Amino acid sequence: MDKWNWDRFLDAWPYVLDGLWVTIQFTVLGSIVAYVLGLIFAIIRQLRIPVVDQVLWGFIEFVRSTPLLVQVFFLYWVIRPEVLQGVDSDTQKILVGTFALGVHYACYTSEVYRAGIEAVPKGQWEAATALSLPRSRVWTGVVLPQAIPRVLPALGNYTIAMFKEVPLLSAISVFDIVYQVKTEYAASQGGAGPEAWAAAGLTFLALSYPCAILVRRLERRVGTV
Amino acid sequence: MDNFSVYLERILEGLPATLWATGGGIALTIVISLLAGLGLLSPSRIVRGLVRVYVEGFRGSSEVVQLFFFAVALAIFFGLPWNQTAQGLLLIGIIVLGLNHGAYGAEIVRGAVQSVPKEQLEGAVALNFTPVQRMWRIILPQAVVEMLPPFNNLFIQLLKGTALLSFITVPEMFQKADELRAVPAFSRDLWLIYLILLVFYMVLAVLITVVMRWLETLAARRVGRSVPSRERALARGAAA
């Protein structure tokens, strides 16, 4: 057998591109959850409610310090049978995958939002109080419009990181790039060789590298937190 | 709950592989980060270009894909049949963990070296230090203080990455624990099995942080600084 076969390289692309579409869908869904939930975490922590604050801090540190793969399996094999009975299996995978990625990354994005919120000058809070703006207007009208543009590059970085971690979901048979190569392509070719994995790697690179450059450019424009 | 000790034993069976992967991966990451980080600052355009290709290539393609690629590629291209044995697969895992995280570490090293004030270098030149002395005695001791906190995060990312070695069937903690899922008698306790596993990873992450904070104090004292106190004891952010 020759070391590198261009036919096998070309044959891999339909599978890789099939998987790419699923990978992108999970990245988008996971990012939405991570952005929204992260902001909620950050606001709750900013309110400094006793007990709630400590519990949430502990949860965030725990999630950040343990592997996403184990968390995915915990959700899929422990929580799913209890909560998602009667839901069809494709929907179950989408829910578990999105939730796992979303919650894991929310624990990172909440720190990003926190830094962004703390970077809003104290005078802004004081002015809002002096104008006796209601609490909700202070957040939606004063603090967040200043905090969010500055955290966009960091959020973008986490979306790129998430994109590269979607392959973990192949372990629960989500039909992403890795699953397609490892299972479908391998079945058609009698195993996946370096050609198919190179195609998969190049696909990730082709998407994540331009995005990373865009994020760096955005970083230069709005500054980092 | 009756089988708690069974679960614990099974996870402990996987602990050595996880520790080897973490320790070996960290050692390789440090070496590669320093070499590639200094390579990014090389006066030679060719060196900078080559290192840049390595850094962006490994940061941009997924770690899982890299694992699968190396598991087949090392045997085919270099005739190293490491994917035949558990030890060989562990070695492949360590190499991929090192190469992947070394690419992130290179940027940390580059940033830290660039953050050392220019006057330090000028002073060393004025004192007739050789280029090696300048780097080794003046720049790096100061840069290391800056590097340690981001490396702390990177090493915790690496620890979490060791669970991915289960994809190439390295018998590490997650692989061993997950084998229990196939036993019907244990399926009721799956939550407990995964919880013990998560706690193990958590403890290892805290250990990494404790050691890194200690090194930070040592490195800071060496250059006559004190470490600013930080409220956060655990992971402080991913290397995105």
Short mmCIF file of C-alpha atoms in Angstrom, two decimals:
data_model
loop_
_atom_site.label_atom_id
_atom_site.label_comp_id
_atom_site.label_asym_id
_atom_site.label_seq_id
_atom_site.Cartn_x
_atom_site.Cartn_y
_atom_site.Cartn_z
CA MET A 1 0.00 0.00 0.00
CA ASP A 2 1.39 3.39 -0.92
CA LYS A 3 1.85 5.97 1.78
CA TRP A 4 -0.38 8.65 0.33
CA ASN A 5 -3.20 8.12 -2.14
CA TRP A 6 -4.75 11.19 -3.74
CA ASP A 7 -7.89 9.27 -4.69
CA ARG A 8 -8.57 8.47 -1.08
CA PHE A 9 -7.90 12.13 -0.26
CA LEU A 10 -10.49 13.26 -2.81
CA ASP A 11 -12.96 10.57 -1.77
CA ALA A 12 -12.93 11.92 1.78
CA TRP A 13 -14.30 15.35 0.89
CA PRO A 14 -18.01 14.51 0.47
CA TYR A 15 -17.99 12.98 3.96
CA VAL A 16 -16.02 15.84 5.48
CA LEU A 17 -18.31 18.47 3.95
CA ASP A 18 -21.41 16.58 5.12
CA GLY A 19 -20.00 16.63 8.62
CA LEU A 20 -18.91 20.25 8.34
CA TRP A 21 -22.50 21.41 7.98
CA VAL A 22 -23.48 19.59 11.21
CA THR A 23 -20.37 20.91 12.96
CA ILE A 24 -21.27 24.48 12.02
CA GLN A 25 -24.85 24.03 13.22
CA PHE A 26 -23.66 22.86 16.62
CA THR A 27 -21.14 25.69 16.82
CA VAL A 28 -23.85 28.27 16.14
CA LEU A 29 -26.39 26.75 18.53
CA GLY A 30 -23.76 26.21 21.24
CA SER A 31 -22.48 29.77 20.87
CA ILE A 32 -25.95 31.25 21.24
CA VAL A 33 -26.43 29.34 24.49
CA ALA A 34 -22.94 30.27 25.69
CA TYR A 35 -23.42 33.98 24.92
CA VAL A 36 -26.84 34.25 26.58
CA LEU A 37 -26.19 31.98 29.56
CA GLY A 38 -22.76 33.53 30.12
CA LEU A 39 -24.32 36.97 30.30
CA ILE A 40 -26.96 35.71 32.74
CA PHE A 41 -24.23 34.14 34.91
CA ALA A 42 -22.23 37.37 34.83
CA ILE A 43 -25.21 39.54 35.81
CA ILE A 44 -26.23 37.19 38.61
CA ARG A 45 -22.68 37.24 39.95
CA GLN A 46 -22.57 41.02 39.68
CA LEU A 47 -25.66 41.25 41.91
CA ARG A 48 -23.64 39.46 44.64
CA ILE A 49 -26.55 37.62 46.21
CA PRO A 50 -25.22 35.65 49.20
CA VAL A 51 -25.12 31.85 48.76
CA VAL A 52 -26.26 32.10 45.09
CA ASP A 53 -22.99 33.86 44.33
CA GLN A 54 -20.81 31.21 45.98
CA VAL A 55 -22.77 28.31 44.49
CA LEU A 56 -22.53 29.76 40.99
CA TRP A 57 -18.82 30.47 41.46
CA GLY A 58 -18.25 26.85 42.53
CA PHE A 59 -20.26 25.55 39.58
CA ILE A 60 -18.34 27.69 37.09
CA GLU A 61 -14.94 26.66 38.45
CA PHE A 62 -15.96 23.00 38.50
CA VAL A 63 -17.17 23.03 34.91
CA ARG A 64 -14.04 24.87 33.76
CA SER A 65 -11.68 22.48 35.50
CA THR A 66 -13.15 19.21 34.19
CA PRO A 67 -13.17 17.73 30.68
CA LEU A 68 -16.02 18.61 28.34
CA LEU A 69 -16.06 15.01 27.14
CA VAL A 70 -16.97 13.71 30.60
CA GLN A 71 -19.63 16.40 30.93
CA VAL A 72 -21.09 15.37 27.58
CA PHE A 73 -21.28 11.76 28.72
CA PHE A 74 -22.80 12.78 32.05
CA LEU A 75 -25.55 14.68 30.24
CA TYR A 76 -26.06 11.99 27.64
CA TRP A 77 -26.10 8.86 29.81
CA VAL A 78 -27.32 10.21 33.17
CA ILE A 79 -29.51 13.27 32.56
CA ARG A 80 -30.95 12.47 29.11
CA PRO A 81 -32.75 9.21 30.08
CA GLU A 82 -34.43 11.06 32.96
CA VAL A 83 -35.39 14.27 31.22
CA LEU A 84 -35.77 13.53 27.52
CA GLN A 85 -37.86 10.38 27.51
CA GLY A 86 -40.10 10.17 24.45
CA VAL A 87 -38.11 12.70 22.46
CA ASP A 88 -36.73 11.25 19.21
CA SER A 89 -33.05 10.42 19.26
CA ASP A 90 -31.90 13.07 16.79
CA THR A 91 -33.50 15.83 18.84
CA GLN A 92 -31.99 14.32 21.97
CA LYS A 93 -28.50 14.55 20.47
CA ILE A 94 -29.03 18.14 19.34
CA LEU A 95 -30.30 19.15 22.79
CA VAL A 96 -27.53 17.35 24.70
CA GLY A 97 -24.79 18.56 22.36
CA THR A 98 -25.97 22.16 22.33
CA PHE A 99 -26.49 22.21 26.08
CA ALA A 100 -23.11 20.62 26.84
CA LEU A 101 -21.18 23.00 24.59
CA GLY A 102 -23.30 25.97 25.67
CA VAL A 103 -22.98 25.46 29.42
CA HIS A 104 -19.27 24.62 29.25
CA TYR A 105 -18.46 27.73 27.28
CA ALA A 106 -20.91 29.90 29.26
CA CYS A 107 -18.60 29.32 32.22
CA TYR A 108 -15.82 30.93 30.19
CA THR A 109 -17.88 33.70 28.59
CA SER A 110 -19.30 34.73 31.99
CA GLU A 111 -15.74 35.68 32.99
CA VAL A 112 -15.39 37.66 29.77
CA TYR A 113 -18.63 39.57 30.43
CA ARG A 114 -17.57 40.13 34.04
CA ALA A 115 -14.33 41.76 32.88
CA GLY A 116 -16.30 43.84 30.38
CA ILE A 117 -18.80 44.97 33.00
CA GLU A 118 -16.06 45.84 35.48
CA ALA A 119 -14.32 47.91 32.81
CA VAL A 120 -17.31 50.28 32.67
CA PRO A 121 -16.20 53.34 34.70
CA LYS A 122 -17.73 53.71 38.14
CA GLY A 123 -18.95 57.19 37.24
CA GLN A 124 -21.36 55.65 34.75
CA TRP A 125 -23.06 53.69 37.54
CA GLU A 126 -23.12 56.77 39.76
CA ALA A 127 -24.57 58.94 37.03
CA ALA A 128 -27.28 56.36 36.35
CA THR A 129 -28.11 56.30 40.06
CA ALA A 130 -28.14 60.11 40.22
CA LEU A 131 -30.64 60.17 37.36
CA SER A 132 -32.64 57.56 39.32
CA LEU A 133 -32.84 55.30 36.33
CA PRO A 134 -34.61 52.03 37.11
CA ARG A 135 -32.30 49.05 37.67
CA SER A 136 -33.21 47.43 34.37
CA ARG A 137 -32.52 50.61 32.39
CA VAL A 138 -29.11 50.93 34.05
CA TRP A 139 -28.17 47.53 32.62
CA THR A 140 -29.84 47.74 29.22
CA GLY A 141 -29.26 51.44 28.58
CA VAL A 142 -25.93 52.22 30.23
CA VAL A 143 -23.76 49.30 31.29
CA LEU A 144 -24.26 46.60 28.66
CA PRO A 145 -24.07 48.89 25.58
CA GLN A 146 -20.59 49.87 26.79
CA ALA A 147 -19.48 46.45 27.99
CA ILE A 148 -20.59 44.23 25.11
CA PRO A 149 -18.65 45.76 22.18
CA ARG A 150 -15.42 45.34 24.13
CA VAL A 151 -16.04 41.66 24.83
CA LEU A 152 -16.96 40.72 21.24
CA PRO A 153 -13.42 39.62 20.23
CA ALA A 154 -13.13 37.37 23.28
CA LEU A 155 -16.55 35.86 22.57
CA GLY A 156 -15.46 35.27 19.00
CA ASN A 157 -12.38 33.42 20.22
CA TYR A 158 -14.56 31.10 22.28
CA THR A 159 -16.76 30.37 19.27
CA ILE A 160 -13.66 29.38 17.31
CA ALA A 161 -12.52 27.19 20.20
CA MET A 162 -15.97 25.61 20.37
CA PHE A 163 -15.93 24.88 16.63
CA LYS A 164 -12.82 22.78 17.18
CA GLU A 165 -14.40 20.95 20.12
CA VAL A 166 -17.59 19.87 18.34
CA PRO A 167 -15.79 16.61 17.32
CA LEU A 168 -16.15 15.48 20.95
CA LEU A 169 -19.83 15.00 20.16
CA SER A 170 -18.92 12.24 17.71
CA ALA A 171 -18.65 10.10 20.86
CA ILE A 172 -22.44 10.35 21.22
CA SER A 173 -22.90 9.70 17.47
CA VAL A 174 -23.51 13.25 16.34
CA PHE A 175 -22.78 13.16 12.59
CA ASP A 176 -20.01 15.76 12.67
CA ILE A 177 -16.80 15.74 10.58
CA VAL A 178 -14.97 13.27 12.82
CA TYR A 179 -17.94 10.89 12.97
CA GLN A 180 -18.31 11.00 9.18
CA VAL A 181 -14.64 10.18 8.63
CA LYS A 182 -14.32 7.64 11.45
CA THR A 183 -17.53 5.77 10.66
CA GLU A 184 -19.04 6.48 7.23
CA TYR A 185 -15.88 7.10 5.23
CA ALA A 186 -14.04 4.30 7.05
CA ALA A 187 -16.85 1.86 6.23
CA SER A 188 -16.64 2.72 2.53
CA GLN A 189 -12.84 2.49 2.36
CA GLY A 190 -12.11 -0.18 4.92
CA GLY A 191 -10.61 2.24 7.44
CA ALA A 192 -9.68 5.91 7.63
CA GLY A 193 -6.09 6.69 6.63
CA PRO A 194 -4.02 9.87 6.93
CA GLU A 195 -5.62 11.29 3.75
CA ALA A 196 -9.10 11.55 5.29
CA TRP A 197 -7.81 12.96 8.57
CA ALA A 198 -5.71 15.50 6.69
CA ALA A 199 -8.83 16.56 4.78
CA ALA A 200 -10.69 16.92 8.09
CA GLY A 201 -7.86 18.93 9.65
CA LEU A 202 -7.56 21.20 6.61
CA THR A 203 -11.30 21.87 6.75
CA PHE A 204 -11.07 23.01 10.36
CA LEU A 205 -8.05 25.14 9.52
CA ALA A 206 -9.68 26.67 6.42
CA LEU A 207 -12.54 27.94 8.54
CA SER A 208 -10.97 28.74 11.89
CA TYR A 209 -7.87 30.55 10.63
CA PRO A 210 -9.70 33.29 8.67
CA CYS A 211 -12.09 33.69 11.61
CA ALA A 212 -9.15 34.04 13.99
CA ILE A 213 -7.67 36.77 11.79
CA LEU A 214 -11.00 38.62 11.75
CA VAL A 215 -11.18 38.40 15.53
CA ARG A 216 -7.63 39.75 15.88
CA ARG A 217 -8.54 42.66 13.64
CA LEU A 218 -11.65 43.35 15.70
CA GLU A 219 -9.48 43.16 18.82
CA ARG A 220 -7.22 45.88 17.50
CA ARG A 221 -10.24 48.08 16.83
CA VAL A 222 -12.12 47.78 20.10
CA GLY A 223 -9.24 46.86 22.44
CA THR A 224 -9.12 43.88 24.76
CA VAL A 225 -10.65 43.44 28.16
CA MET B 1 -23.59 3.14 46.27
CA ASP B 2 -22.55 -0.38 47.35
CA ASN B 3 -20.07 -0.62 44.53
CA PHE B 4 -18.29 2.64 45.35
CA SER B 5 -14.95 0.88 45.88
CA VAL B 6 -15.32 -0.99 42.56
CA TYR B 7 -15.78 2.30 40.74
CA LEU B 8 -12.93 3.94 42.58
CA GLU B 9 -10.59 1.04 41.78
CA ARG B 10 -11.49 1.10 38.12
CA ILE B 11 -10.87 4.83 37.81
CA LEU B 12 -7.59 4.48 39.71
CA GLU B 13 -6.52 1.90 37.11
CA GLY B 14 -6.70 4.68 34.55
CA LEU B 15 -4.96 7.25 36.74
CA PRO B 16 -1.37 6.30 35.74
CA ALA B 17 -2.10 6.82 32.03
CA THR B 18 -3.78 10.16 32.76
CA LEU B 19 -0.83 11.26 34.91
CA TRP B 20 1.70 10.17 32.27
CA ALA B 21 -0.27 11.95 29.56
CA THR B 22 -0.56 15.12 31.67
CA GLY B 23 3.05 15.10 32.87
CA GLY B 24 4.53 14.13 29.53
CA GLY B 25 2.26 16.52 27.68
CA ILE B 26 3.22 19.39 29.99
CA ALA B 27 6.96 18.63 29.66
CA LEU B 28 6.73 18.54 25.87
CA THR B 29 4.55 21.66 25.85
CA ILE B 30 7.17 23.60 27.84
CA VAL B 31 10.01 22.60 25.50
CA ILE B 32 8.03 23.28 22.30
CA SER B 33 6.58 26.55 23.64
CA LEU B 34 10.04 27.93 24.43
CA LEU B 35 11.56 26.84 21.11
CA ALA B 36 8.61 27.96 19.00
CA GLY B 37 8.07 31.12 21.06
CA LEU B 38 11.66 32.21 20.53
CA GLY B 39 11.35 31.08 16.90
CA LEU B 40 8.48 33.55 16.45
CA LEU B 41 10.91 36.30 17.55
CA SER B 42 13.77 35.10 15.35
CA PRO B 43 15.46 37.71 13.14
CA SER B 44 15.28 35.21 10.26
CA ARG B 45 12.12 35.48 8.18
CA ILE B 46 12.31 31.83 7.16
CA VAL B 47 12.38 30.64 10.78
CA ARG B 48 9.53 32.98 11.72
CA GLY B 49 7.50 31.79 8.73
CA LEU B 50 8.01 28.10 9.45
CA VAL B 51 7.17 28.46 13.13
CA ARG B 52 4.11 30.53 12.23
CA VAL B 53 2.86 27.72 9.96
CA TYR B 54 3.31 25.24 12.82
CA VAL B 55 1.56 27.49 15.37
CA GLU B 56 -1.43 28.36 13.18
CA GLY B 57 -1.67 24.81 11.81
CA PHE B 58 -1.95 23.21 15.22
CA ARG B 59 -4.15 25.91 16.72
CA GLY B 60 -6.50 25.90 13.76
CA SER B 61 -7.16 22.19 13.28
CA SER B 62 -9.05 20.25 15.89
CA GLU B 63 -7.19 18.33 18.60
CA VAL B 64 -9.36 15.24 18.06
CA VAL B 65 -8.53 15.25 14.35
CA GLN B 66 -4.83 15.60 15.19
CA LEU B 67 -5.04 12.56 17.48
CA PHE B 68 -6.59 10.39 14.78
CA PHE B 69 -4.18 11.71 12.16
CA PHE B 70 -1.08 10.97 14.20
CA ALA B 71 -2.39 7.58 15.29
CA VAL B 72 -2.38 6.43 11.66
CA ALA B 73 0.24 8.73 10.14
CA LEU B 74 3.21 7.87 12.37
CA ALA B 75 2.96 4.22 11.39
CA ILE B 76 2.48 4.89 7.68
CA PHE B 77 4.97 7.70 7.09
CA PHE B 78 7.70 6.88 9.60
CA GLY B 79 7.18 3.15 10.12
CA LEU B 80 6.59 3.62 13.84
CA PRO B 81 3.93 1.02 14.70
CA TRP B 82 3.07 2.75 17.97
CA ASN B 83 -0.65 2.40 17.36
CA GLN B 84 -0.35 -1.35 18.09
CA THR B 85 0.23 -1.12 21.85
CA ALA B 86 -1.31 0.80 24.72
CA GLN B 87 2.07 2.37 25.58
CA GLY B 88 2.60 3.39 21.98
CA LEU B 89 -0.83 5.00 21.79
CA LEU B 90 -0.11 6.85 25.04
CA LEU B 91 3.11 8.11 23.45
CA ILE B 92 1.17 9.32 20.39
CA GLY B 93 -1.25 11.03 22.77
CA ILE B 94 1.59 12.79 24.60
CA ILE B 95 3.10 13.95 21.30
CA VAL B 96 -0.22 15.38 20.09
CA LEU B 97 -0.97 17.03 23.45
CA GLY B 98 2.52 18.57 23.39
CA LEU B 99 2.36 19.75 19.79
CA ASN B 100 -1.16 21.15 20.16
CA HIS B 101 -0.63 22.99 23.44
CA GLY B 102 2.91 23.95 22.46
CA ALA B 103 1.39 25.98 19.64
CA TYR B 104 -0.69 27.94 22.16
CA GLY B 105 2.29 28.16 24.53
CA ALA B 106 4.49 29.64 21.80
CA GLU B 107 2.24 32.71 21.68
CA ILE B 108 2.42 32.99 25.47
CA VAL B 109 6.23 32.91 25.38
CA ARG B 110 6.38 35.41 22.53
CA GLY B 111 4.04 37.81 24.33
CA ALA B 112 5.91 37.50 27.62
CA VAL B 113 9.34 38.10 26.06
CA GLN B 114 7.97 41.13 24.20
CA SER B 115 6.51 42.50 27.44
CA VAL B 116 9.97 42.83 29.04
CA PRO B 117 10.89 46.53 28.91
CA LYS B 118 13.28 47.39 26.09
CA GLU B 119 15.66 49.11 28.51
CA GLN B 120 16.46 45.72 30.03
CA LEU B 121 17.81 44.51 26.71
CA GLU B 122 19.65 47.77 26.08
CA GLY B 123 21.23 47.55 29.53
CA ALA B 124 22.40 44.01 28.82
CA VAL B 125 23.87 45.10 25.49
CA ALA B 126 25.65 48.00 27.19
CA LEU B 127 27.13 45.58 29.72
CA ASN B 128 28.53 43.50 26.85
CA PHE B 129 26.40 40.40 27.50
CA THR B 130 26.39 37.86 24.70
CA PRO B 131 23.02 37.25 22.97
CA VAL B 132 22.62 33.94 24.83
CA GLN B 133 23.39 35.60 28.18
CA ARG B 134 20.94 38.41 27.40
CA MET B 135 18.16 35.93 26.75
CA TRP B 136 19.01 33.45 29.49
CA ARG B 137 20.01 35.82 32.33
CA ILE B 138 18.08 39.02 31.65
CA ILE B 139 15.02 38.52 29.44
CA LEU B 140 13.73 35.04 30.29
CA PRO B 141 13.85 35.33 34.12
CA GLN B 142 11.57 38.36 33.84
CA ALA B 143 9.42 36.92 31.07
CA VAL B 144 8.84 33.70 33.04
CA VAL B 145 6.97 35.63 35.73
CA GLU B 146 4.55 36.83 33.05
CA MET B 147 4.28 33.39 31.45
CA LEU B 148 3.31 31.35 34.49
CA PRO B 149 -0.33 32.45 34.94
CA PRO B 150 -1.31 31.81 31.29
CA PHE B 151 0.64 28.54 31.35
CA ASN B 152 -1.40 27.54 34.39
CA ASN B 153 -4.55 27.81 32.27
CA LEU B 154 -2.90 26.04 29.36
CA PHE B 155 -1.88 23.10 31.55
CA ILE B 156 -5.42 22.75 32.87
CA GLN B 157 -6.64 22.74 29.26
CA LEU B 158 -4.08 20.01 28.60
CA LEU B 159 -5.27 17.99 31.60
CA LYS B 160 -8.82 18.20 30.26
CA GLY B 161 -7.48 17.19 26.85
CA THR B 162 -6.16 13.89 28.22
CA ALA B 163 -9.75 12.61 28.26
CA LEU B 164 -9.67 12.86 24.46
CA LEU B 165 -7.02 10.12 24.38
CA SER B 166 -9.92 7.72 24.90
CA PHE B 167 -10.71 8.35 21.21
CA ILE B 168 -7.51 6.48 20.32
CA THR B 169 -8.21 3.89 23.06
CA VAL B 170 -5.54 4.94 25.54
CA PRO B 171 -6.58 3.31 28.85
CA GLU B 172 -6.79 6.58 30.78
CA MET B 173 -9.28 7.49 33.52
CA PHE B 174 -12.23 8.36 31.32
CA GLN B 175 -11.80 5.27 29.15
CA LYS B 176 -11.61 3.01 32.22
CA ALA B 177 -14.61 4.63 33.91
CA ASP B 178 -16.68 4.54 30.75
CA GLU B 179 -16.07 0.81 30.35
CA LEU B 180 -18.30 0.36 33.40
CA ARG B 181 -21.24 1.71 31.40
CA ALA B 182 -21.45 -1.62 29.55
CA VAL B 183 -22.12 -3.49 32.82
CA PRO B 184 -25.91 -3.53 33.37
CA ALA B 185 -25.56 -3.84 37.15
CA PHE B 186 -23.67 -0.55 37.29
CA SER B 187 -25.91 1.45 34.96
CA ARG B 188 -28.01 2.76 37.85
CA ASP B 189 -24.88 4.28 39.40
CA LEU B 190 -23.63 5.94 36.25
CA TRP B 191 -24.07 9.38 37.83
CA LEU B 192 -21.80 8.35 40.69
CA ILE B 193 -19.13 6.92 38.38
CA TYR B 194 -18.94 10.09 36.30
CA LEU B 195 -19.08 12.25 39.41
CA ILE B 196 -16.07 10.49 40.99
CA LEU B 197 -14.28 10.92 37.67
CA LEU B 198 -15.07 14.64 37.51
CA VAL B 199 -13.82 15.08 41.08
CA PHE B 200 -10.55 13.37 40.13
CA TYR B 201 -10.03 15.82 37.28
CA MET B 202 -10.96 18.71 39.56
CA VAL B 203 -8.38 17.64 42.16
CA LEU B 204 -5.68 17.31 39.50
CA ALA B 205 -6.56 20.78 38.19
CA VAL B 206 -6.26 22.24 41.69
CA LEU B 207 -2.89 20.49 42.13
CA ILE B 208 -1.62 22.05 38.89
CA THR B 209 -2.76 25.47 40.09
CA VAL B 210 -1.10 25.04 43.51
CA VAL B 211 2.23 24.09 41.92
CA MET B 212 2.03 26.91 39.37
CA ARG B 213 1.24 29.53 42.04
CA TRP B 214 4.21 28.32 44.02
CA LEU B 215 6.48 28.55 40.97
CA GLU B 216 5.08 32.02 40.30
CA THR B 217 6.10 33.14 43.78
CA LEU B 218 9.59 31.70 43.32
CA ALA B 219 10.05 33.25 39.88
CA ALA B 220 8.79 36.64 41.05
CA ARG B 221 11.05 36.63 44.11
CA ARG B 222 14.03 35.82 41.89
CA VAL B 223 13.59 39.05 39.97
CA GLY B 224 12.69 41.02 43.11
CA ARG B 225 8.95 41.27 42.60
CA SER B 226 6.03 40.11 44.69
CA VAL B 227 3.11 38.30 43.16
CA PRO B 228 -0.09 40.37 43.06
CA SER B 229 -2.74 38.52 45.04
CA ARG B 230 -5.53 37.09 42.96
CA GLU B 231 -8.87 36.09 44.35
CA ARG B 232 -9.29 33.25 41.90
CA ALA B 233 -7.61 30.04 42.96
CA LEU B 234 -8.64 27.85 40.04
CA ALA B 235 -8.73 28.06 36.28
CA ARG B 236 -8.79 31.63 35.09
CA GLY B 237 -9.65 31.34 31.44
CA ALA B 238 -9.14 29.10 28.45
CA ALA B 239 -6.40 29.58 25.93
CA ALA B 240 -8.75 30.35 23.11
#
